[in-house]
Coordinates of C-alpha atoms in Angstrom, one line a residue:
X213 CA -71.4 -304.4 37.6
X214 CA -72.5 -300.7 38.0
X215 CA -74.1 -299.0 35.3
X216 CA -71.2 -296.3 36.4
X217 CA -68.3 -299.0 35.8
X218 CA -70.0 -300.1 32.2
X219 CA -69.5 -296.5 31.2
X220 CA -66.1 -295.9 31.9
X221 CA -65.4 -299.2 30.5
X222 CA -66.8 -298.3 27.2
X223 CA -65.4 -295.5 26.9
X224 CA -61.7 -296.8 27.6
X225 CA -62.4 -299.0 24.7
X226 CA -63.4 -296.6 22.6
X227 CA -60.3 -294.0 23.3
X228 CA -57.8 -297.2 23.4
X229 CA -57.0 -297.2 19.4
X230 CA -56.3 -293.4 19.6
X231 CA -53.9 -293.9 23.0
X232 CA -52.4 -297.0 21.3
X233 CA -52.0 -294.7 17.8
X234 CA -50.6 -291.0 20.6
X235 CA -48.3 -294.3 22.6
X236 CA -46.5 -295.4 19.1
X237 CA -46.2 -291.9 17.9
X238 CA -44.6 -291.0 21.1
X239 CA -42.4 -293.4 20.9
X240 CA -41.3 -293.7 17.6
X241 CA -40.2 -289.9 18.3
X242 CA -38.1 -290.9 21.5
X243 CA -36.6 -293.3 19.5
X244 CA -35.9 -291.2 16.4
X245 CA -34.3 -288.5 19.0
X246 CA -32.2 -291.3 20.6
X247 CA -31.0 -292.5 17.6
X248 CA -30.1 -289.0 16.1
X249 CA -28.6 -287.5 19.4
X250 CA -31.2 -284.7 19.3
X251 CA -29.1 -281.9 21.4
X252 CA -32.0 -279.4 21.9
X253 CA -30.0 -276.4 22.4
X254 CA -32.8 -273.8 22.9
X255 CA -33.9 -276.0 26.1
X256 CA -29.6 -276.0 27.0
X257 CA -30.1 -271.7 26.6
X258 CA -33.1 -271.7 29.1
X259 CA -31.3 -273.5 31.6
X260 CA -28.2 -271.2 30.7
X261 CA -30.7 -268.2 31.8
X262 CA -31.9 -269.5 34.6
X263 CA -28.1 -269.8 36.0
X264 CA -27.1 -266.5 34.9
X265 CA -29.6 -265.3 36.8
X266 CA -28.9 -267.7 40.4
X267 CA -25.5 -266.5 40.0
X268 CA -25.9 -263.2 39.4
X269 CA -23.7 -263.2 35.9
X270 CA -24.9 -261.1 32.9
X271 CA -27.9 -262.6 31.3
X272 CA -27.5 -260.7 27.3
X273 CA -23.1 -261.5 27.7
X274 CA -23.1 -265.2 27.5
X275 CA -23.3 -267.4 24.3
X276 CA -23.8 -271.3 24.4
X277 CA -24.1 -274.5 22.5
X278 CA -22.1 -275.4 19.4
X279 CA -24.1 -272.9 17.7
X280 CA -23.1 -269.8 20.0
X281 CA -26.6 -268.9 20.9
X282 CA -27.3 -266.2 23.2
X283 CA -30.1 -265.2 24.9
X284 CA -32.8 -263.2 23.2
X285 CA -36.2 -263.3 25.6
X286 CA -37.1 -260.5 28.2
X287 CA -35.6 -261.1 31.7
X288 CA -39.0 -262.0 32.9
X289 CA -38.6 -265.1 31.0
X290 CA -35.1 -265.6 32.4
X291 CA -36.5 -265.9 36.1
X292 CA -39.2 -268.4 34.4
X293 CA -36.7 -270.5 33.2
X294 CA -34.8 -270.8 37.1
X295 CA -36.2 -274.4 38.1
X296 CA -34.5 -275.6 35.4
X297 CA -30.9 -274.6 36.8
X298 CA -30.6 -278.0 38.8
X299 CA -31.9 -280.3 36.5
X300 CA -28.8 -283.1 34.8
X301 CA -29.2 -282.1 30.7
X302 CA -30.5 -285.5 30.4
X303 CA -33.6 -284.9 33.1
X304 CA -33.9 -281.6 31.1
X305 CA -34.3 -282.9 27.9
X306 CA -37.0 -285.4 29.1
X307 CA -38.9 -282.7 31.0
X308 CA -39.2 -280.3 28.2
X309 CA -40.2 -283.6 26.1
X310 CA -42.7 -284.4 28.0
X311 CA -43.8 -280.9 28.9
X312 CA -44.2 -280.1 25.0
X313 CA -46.6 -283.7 24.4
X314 CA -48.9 -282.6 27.3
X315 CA -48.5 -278.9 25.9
X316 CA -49.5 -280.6 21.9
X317 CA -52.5 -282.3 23.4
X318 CA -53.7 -279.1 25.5
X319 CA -53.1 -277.2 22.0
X320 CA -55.6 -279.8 20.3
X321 CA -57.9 -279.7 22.8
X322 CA -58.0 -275.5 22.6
X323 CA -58.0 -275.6 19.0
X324 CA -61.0 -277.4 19.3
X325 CA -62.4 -275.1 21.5
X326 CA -61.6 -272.5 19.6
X327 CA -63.1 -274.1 16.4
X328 CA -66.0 -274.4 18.5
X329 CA -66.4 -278.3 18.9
X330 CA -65.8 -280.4 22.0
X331 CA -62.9 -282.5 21.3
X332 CA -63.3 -286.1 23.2
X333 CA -59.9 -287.7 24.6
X334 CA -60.0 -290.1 21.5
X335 CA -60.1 -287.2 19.1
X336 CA -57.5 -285.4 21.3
X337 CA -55.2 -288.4 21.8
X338 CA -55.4 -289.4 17.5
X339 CA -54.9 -285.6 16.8
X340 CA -52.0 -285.2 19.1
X341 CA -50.3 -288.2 17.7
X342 CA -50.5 -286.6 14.1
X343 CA -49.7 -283.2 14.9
X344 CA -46.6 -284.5 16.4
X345 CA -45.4 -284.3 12.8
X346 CA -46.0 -281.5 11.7
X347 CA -42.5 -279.0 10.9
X348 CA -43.5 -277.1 13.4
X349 CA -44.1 -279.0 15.9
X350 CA -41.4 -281.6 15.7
X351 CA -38.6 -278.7 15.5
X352 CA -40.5 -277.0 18.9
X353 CA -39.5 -280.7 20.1
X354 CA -36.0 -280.7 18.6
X355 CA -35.0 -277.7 20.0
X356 CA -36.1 -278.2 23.7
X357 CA -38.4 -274.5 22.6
X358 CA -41.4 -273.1 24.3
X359 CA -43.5 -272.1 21.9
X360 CA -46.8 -274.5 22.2
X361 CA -46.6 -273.2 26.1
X362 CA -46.8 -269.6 24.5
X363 CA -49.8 -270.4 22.3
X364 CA -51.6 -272.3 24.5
X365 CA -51.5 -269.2 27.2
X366 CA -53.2 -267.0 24.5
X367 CA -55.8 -269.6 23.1
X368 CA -56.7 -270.8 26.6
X369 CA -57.2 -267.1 27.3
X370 CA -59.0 -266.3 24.3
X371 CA -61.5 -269.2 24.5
X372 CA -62.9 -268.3 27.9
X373 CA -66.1 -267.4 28.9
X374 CA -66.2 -263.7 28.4
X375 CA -66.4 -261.7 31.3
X376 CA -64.2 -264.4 33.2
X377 CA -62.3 -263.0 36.0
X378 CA -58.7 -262.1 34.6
X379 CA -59.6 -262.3 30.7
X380 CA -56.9 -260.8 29.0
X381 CA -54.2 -261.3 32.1
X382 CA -51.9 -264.1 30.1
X383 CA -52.0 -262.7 26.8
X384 CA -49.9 -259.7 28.8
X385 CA -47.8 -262.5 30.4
X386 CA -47.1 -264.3 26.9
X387 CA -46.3 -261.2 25.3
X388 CA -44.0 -260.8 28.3
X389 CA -42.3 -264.1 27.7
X390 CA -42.0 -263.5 23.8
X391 CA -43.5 -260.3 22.2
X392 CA -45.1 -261.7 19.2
X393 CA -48.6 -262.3 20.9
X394 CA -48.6 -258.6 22.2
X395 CA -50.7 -258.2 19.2
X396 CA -53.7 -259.6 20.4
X397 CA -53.9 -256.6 22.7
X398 CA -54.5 -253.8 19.9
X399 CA -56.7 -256.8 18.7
X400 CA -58.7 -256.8 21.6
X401 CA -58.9 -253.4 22.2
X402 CA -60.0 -252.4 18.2
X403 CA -63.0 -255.2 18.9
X404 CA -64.6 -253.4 21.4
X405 CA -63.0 -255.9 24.0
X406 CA -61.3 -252.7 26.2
X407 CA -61.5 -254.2 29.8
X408 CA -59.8 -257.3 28.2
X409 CA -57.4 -255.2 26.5
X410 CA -56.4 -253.2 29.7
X411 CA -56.1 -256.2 31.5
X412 CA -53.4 -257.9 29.2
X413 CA -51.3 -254.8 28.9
X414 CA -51.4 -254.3 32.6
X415 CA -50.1 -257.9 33.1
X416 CA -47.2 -257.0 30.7
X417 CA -46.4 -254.2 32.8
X418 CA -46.4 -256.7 34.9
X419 CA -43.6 -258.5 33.5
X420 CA -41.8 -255.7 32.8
X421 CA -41.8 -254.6 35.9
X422 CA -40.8 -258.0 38.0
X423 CA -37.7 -258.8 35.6
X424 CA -36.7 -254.9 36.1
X425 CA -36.6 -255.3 40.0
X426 CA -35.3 -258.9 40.0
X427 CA -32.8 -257.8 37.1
X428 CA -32.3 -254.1 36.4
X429 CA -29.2 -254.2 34.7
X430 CA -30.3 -256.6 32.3
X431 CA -33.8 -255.2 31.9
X432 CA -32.0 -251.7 31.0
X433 CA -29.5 -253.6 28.2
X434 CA -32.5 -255.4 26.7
X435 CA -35.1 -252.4 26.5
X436 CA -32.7 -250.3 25.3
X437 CA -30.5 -252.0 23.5
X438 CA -31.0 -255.7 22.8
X439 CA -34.6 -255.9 21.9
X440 CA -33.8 -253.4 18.6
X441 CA -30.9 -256.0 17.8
X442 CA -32.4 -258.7 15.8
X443 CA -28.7 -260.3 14.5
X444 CA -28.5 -262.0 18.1
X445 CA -31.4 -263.7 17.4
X446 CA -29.9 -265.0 13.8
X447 CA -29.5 -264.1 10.0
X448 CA -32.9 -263.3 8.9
X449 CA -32.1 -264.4 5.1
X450 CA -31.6 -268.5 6.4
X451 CA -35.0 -270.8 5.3
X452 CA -35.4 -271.3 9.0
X453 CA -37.1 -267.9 8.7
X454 CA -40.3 -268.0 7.6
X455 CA -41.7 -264.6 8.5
X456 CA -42.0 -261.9 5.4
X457 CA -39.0 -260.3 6.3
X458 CA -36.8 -263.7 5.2
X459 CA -39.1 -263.9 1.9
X460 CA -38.1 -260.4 0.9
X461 CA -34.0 -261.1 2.0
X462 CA -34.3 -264.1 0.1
X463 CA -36.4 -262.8 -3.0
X464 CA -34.0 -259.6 -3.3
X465 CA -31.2 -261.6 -2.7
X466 CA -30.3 -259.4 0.0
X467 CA -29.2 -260.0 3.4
X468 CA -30.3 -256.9 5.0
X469 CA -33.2 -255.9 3.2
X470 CA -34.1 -252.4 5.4
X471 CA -37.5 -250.4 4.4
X472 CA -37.7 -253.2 1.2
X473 CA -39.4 -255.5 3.8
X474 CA -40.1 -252.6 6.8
X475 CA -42.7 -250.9 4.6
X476 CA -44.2 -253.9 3.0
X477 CA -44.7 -255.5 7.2
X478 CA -46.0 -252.1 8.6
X479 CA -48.3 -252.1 5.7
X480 CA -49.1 -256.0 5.9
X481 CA -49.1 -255.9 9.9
X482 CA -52.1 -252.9 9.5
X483 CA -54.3 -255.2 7.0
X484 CA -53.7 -258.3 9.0
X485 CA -54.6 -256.7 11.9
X486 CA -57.7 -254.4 10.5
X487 CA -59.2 -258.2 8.4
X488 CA -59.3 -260.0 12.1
X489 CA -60.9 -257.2 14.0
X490 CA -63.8 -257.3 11.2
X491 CA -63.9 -261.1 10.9
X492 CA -67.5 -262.6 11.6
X493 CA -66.4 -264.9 13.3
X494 CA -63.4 -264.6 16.8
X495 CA -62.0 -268.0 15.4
X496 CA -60.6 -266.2 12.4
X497 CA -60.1 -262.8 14.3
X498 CA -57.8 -264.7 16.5
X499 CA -56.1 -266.9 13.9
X500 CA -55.5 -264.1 11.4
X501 CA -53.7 -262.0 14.1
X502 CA -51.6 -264.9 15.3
X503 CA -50.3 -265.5 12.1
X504 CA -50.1 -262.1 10.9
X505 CA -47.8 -261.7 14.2
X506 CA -45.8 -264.4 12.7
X507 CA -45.6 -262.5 9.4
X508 CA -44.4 -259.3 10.3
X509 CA -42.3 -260.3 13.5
X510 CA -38.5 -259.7 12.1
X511 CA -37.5 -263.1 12.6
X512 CA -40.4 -266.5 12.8
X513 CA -38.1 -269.6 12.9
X514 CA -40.3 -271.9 11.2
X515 CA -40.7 -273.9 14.6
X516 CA -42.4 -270.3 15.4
X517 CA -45.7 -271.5 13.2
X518 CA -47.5 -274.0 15.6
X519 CA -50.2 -271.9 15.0
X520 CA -50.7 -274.0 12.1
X521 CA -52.3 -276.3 15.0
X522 CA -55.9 -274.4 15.2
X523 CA -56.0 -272.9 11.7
X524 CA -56.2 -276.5 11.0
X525 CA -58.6 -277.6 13.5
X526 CA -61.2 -274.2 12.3
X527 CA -61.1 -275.6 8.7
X528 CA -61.8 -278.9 9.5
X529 CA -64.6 -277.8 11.7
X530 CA -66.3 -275.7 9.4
X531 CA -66.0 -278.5 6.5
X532 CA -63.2 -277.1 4.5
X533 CA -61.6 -280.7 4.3
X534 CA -59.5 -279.5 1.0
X535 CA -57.8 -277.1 2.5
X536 CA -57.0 -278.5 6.1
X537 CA -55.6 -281.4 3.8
X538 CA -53.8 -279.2 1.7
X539 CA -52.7 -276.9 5.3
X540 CA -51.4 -279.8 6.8
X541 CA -49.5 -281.1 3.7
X542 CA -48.0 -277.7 3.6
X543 CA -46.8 -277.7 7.0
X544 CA -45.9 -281.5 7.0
X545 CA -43.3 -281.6 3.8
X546 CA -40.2 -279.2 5.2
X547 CA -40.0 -277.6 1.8
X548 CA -37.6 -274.9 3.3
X549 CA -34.7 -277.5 4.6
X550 CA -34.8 -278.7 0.6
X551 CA -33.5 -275.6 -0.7
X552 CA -29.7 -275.0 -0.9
X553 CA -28.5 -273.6 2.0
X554 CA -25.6 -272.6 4.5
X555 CA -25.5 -268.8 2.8
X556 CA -26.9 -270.2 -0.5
X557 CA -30.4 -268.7 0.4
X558 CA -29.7 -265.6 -1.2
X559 CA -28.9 -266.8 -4.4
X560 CA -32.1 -269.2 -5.1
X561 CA -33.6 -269.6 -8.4
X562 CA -36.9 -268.2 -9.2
X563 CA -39.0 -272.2 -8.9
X564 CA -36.9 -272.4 -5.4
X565 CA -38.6 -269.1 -3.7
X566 CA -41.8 -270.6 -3.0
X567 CA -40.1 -273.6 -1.4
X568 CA -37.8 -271.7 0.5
X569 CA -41.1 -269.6 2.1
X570 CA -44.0 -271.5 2.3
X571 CA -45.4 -270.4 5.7
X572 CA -45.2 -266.9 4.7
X573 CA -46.7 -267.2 1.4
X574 CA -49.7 -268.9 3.0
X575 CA -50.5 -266.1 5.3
X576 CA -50.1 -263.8 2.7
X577 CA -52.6 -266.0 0.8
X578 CA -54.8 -266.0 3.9
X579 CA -54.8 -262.6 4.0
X580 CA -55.6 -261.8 0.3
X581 CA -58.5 -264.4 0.4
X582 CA -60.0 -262.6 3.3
X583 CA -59.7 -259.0 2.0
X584 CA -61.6 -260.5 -0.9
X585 CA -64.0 -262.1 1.0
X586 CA -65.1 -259.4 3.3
X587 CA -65.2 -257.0 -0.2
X588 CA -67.5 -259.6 -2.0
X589 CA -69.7 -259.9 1.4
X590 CA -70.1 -256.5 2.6
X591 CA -68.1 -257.1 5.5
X592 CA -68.7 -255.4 8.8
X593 CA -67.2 -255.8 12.6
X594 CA -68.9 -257.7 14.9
X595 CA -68.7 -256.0 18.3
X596 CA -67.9 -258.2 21.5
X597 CA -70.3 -260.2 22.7
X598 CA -72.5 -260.0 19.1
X599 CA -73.3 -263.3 17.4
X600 CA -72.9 -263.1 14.2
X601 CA -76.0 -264.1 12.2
X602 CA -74.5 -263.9 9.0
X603 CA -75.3 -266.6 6.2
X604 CA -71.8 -268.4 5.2
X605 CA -71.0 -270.5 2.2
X606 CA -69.8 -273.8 2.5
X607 CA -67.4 -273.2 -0.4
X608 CA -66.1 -269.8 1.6
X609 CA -62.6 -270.6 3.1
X610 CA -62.7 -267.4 5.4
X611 CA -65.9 -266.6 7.5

């Protein structure tokens, strides 16, 4: 026997109790969607896209499901969402299924990267099994959605080398599936990072640009018209929303709360973004921009937030085992679908608000412990490139 064959042996032994653990999980999640008759209707809407635009029918006039959604991404995403057209709803709910548990392991393993460790297929294979769980995560598996595929264009873009050929090209072409991430270009750009910077908002041109030739009328109705129009994408006052403007609707008691939550996200959106160009380290530049994207975007459905993925792999990495326990208790317990709801959101009582918002009061957390951190500390930029030699405190949640 080879010294070679020995290896590889060992090491299959030492990753089988994490693929055994990633194996049950797995499966105790096919079963529990079997058993419930999981429908995921955002995967149904994707394929609904995709025909509308095969056969030529208007891609922002059709509603689907029992739920009467409509669609709500740019038409480049549309033309993404094509191969899908000829796939039996059963072969599409299995695809997207097993799409999102590669996608889930990816995640873990650029969380890691991010975090700055080198994540072993044991750790990846026991983490992935776990973070299966998590809100977030499970409803992106209930609803057939697409957002780990999102996240893990901008980490894995993010985490490479800098100066690699194309750095900054899929942050563009995320932001061109789903607009959130386009913050990370101002991001980049107030770092220092300009070639990056240029680079992602040419590849959202890009997008732009190939869904208006492929789809002018529709690019025209959604530029114009449908992006500004945030009741197709759903009532912003429901717990499913988790970004500051459904705090404030629910809070006020007011279903269309205007400047009350505007202001306060312009405002929120500006210090979000101004703590993670001046973070020491680009861990927490790029966590406290994704989730204060999440904040201030008009609606985050709370399957929106598996960015909860990597801001719990960068505390456990830089020993802050309290509050990665804490994080990950937060995201696991679905506070928000305990509250009254069905239109009852708006009339919670005062001990009920936190429940009904937990995501969102968490950034907003995040946010206040950093602007106090970086006032206590002196806190200056680091430009790109620029290690940061700064002395951190173990008891520091923010570096």
């Amino acid at each position: 026997m080879t010294e070679r064959t020995v290896t590889l042996r060992s090491r299959a032994a030492h990753a089988a109790p994490a693929l055994v653990l990633l194996a049950l999980s797995l499966t105790a999640l096919a079963a529990l969607f079997a058993a419930l008759g999981v429908a995921m209707p955002d995967a149904v809407v994707y394929q609904a896209e995709g025909a509308a635009v095969v056969h030529g029918r208007d891609l922002y006039g059709f509603t689907i499901t029992e739920g009467r959604l409509p669609a709500t991404y740019p038409p480049f995403a549309a033309l993404l969402f094509v191969p899908t057209v000829w796939l039996p709803v059963p072969a599409l709910k299995a695809t997207f299924c097993a799409g999102n548990a590669l996608l889930l392991a990816w995640l873990v393993h650029l969380s890691a990267r991010l975090a700055g460790r080198r994540a072993g297929l044991p750790l990846v294979c026991a983490a992935t099994a776990l973070a299966v769980w998590l809100e977030p995560v499970f409803q992106t598996f209930v609803y057939g959605q697409i957002n780990l595929a999102v996240t893990c264009l901008v980490l894995w873009d993010l985490t490479r080398p800098p100066g690699a050929r194309g750095k900054g090209a899929l942050i563009g072409v995320a932001a061109g599936i789903k607009l959130t991430p386009g913050l990370f270009i101002p991001y980049l750009l107030l770092r220092g990072r300009v070639r990056e910077a240029a680079t992602a908002t040419a590849a959202f041109a890009a997008t732009v640009a190939v869904g208006a030739l492929a789809l002018p009328a529709a690019s025209v109705g959604y530029w114009t018209r449908h992006l500004f129009d945030t009741g197709r994408v759903g009532k912003p006052w429901i717990a499913a929303n988790q970004s500051l403007q459904g705090l404030v609707a629910r809070v006020l008691g007011e279903p269309s709360p205007g400047l009350a939550w505007v202001l306060p996200a312009v405002a929120v959106g500006a210090a979000g973004l101004w703590l993670a160009v001046r973070a020491r380290r680009e861990r927490w530049g790029v966590l406290l921009t994704g989730l204060t994207a999440l904040l201030v975007s008009p609606i985050s459905w709370s399957h929106h937030w598996v960015w909860c993925v990597p801001l719990i792999a960068v505390l456990l990495a830089e020993g802050h085992r309290l509050w990665a326990a804490l994080t990950a208790v937060l995201f696991t317990t679905r506070t928000m679908w305990l509250v009254p709801r069905k239109g009852l959101e708006l009339r919670l009582d005062w001990w009920q608000q936190p429940l009904a918002s937990p995501y969102a009061l968490l950034v907003l957390t995040l946010l206040a412990t950093a602007a106090l951190e970086y006032r206590g500390r002196g806190f200056g930029r680091v430009r790109s490139g620029q290690a940061s030699s700064a002395s951190s405190s173990s008891a520091s949640m923010i570096r």
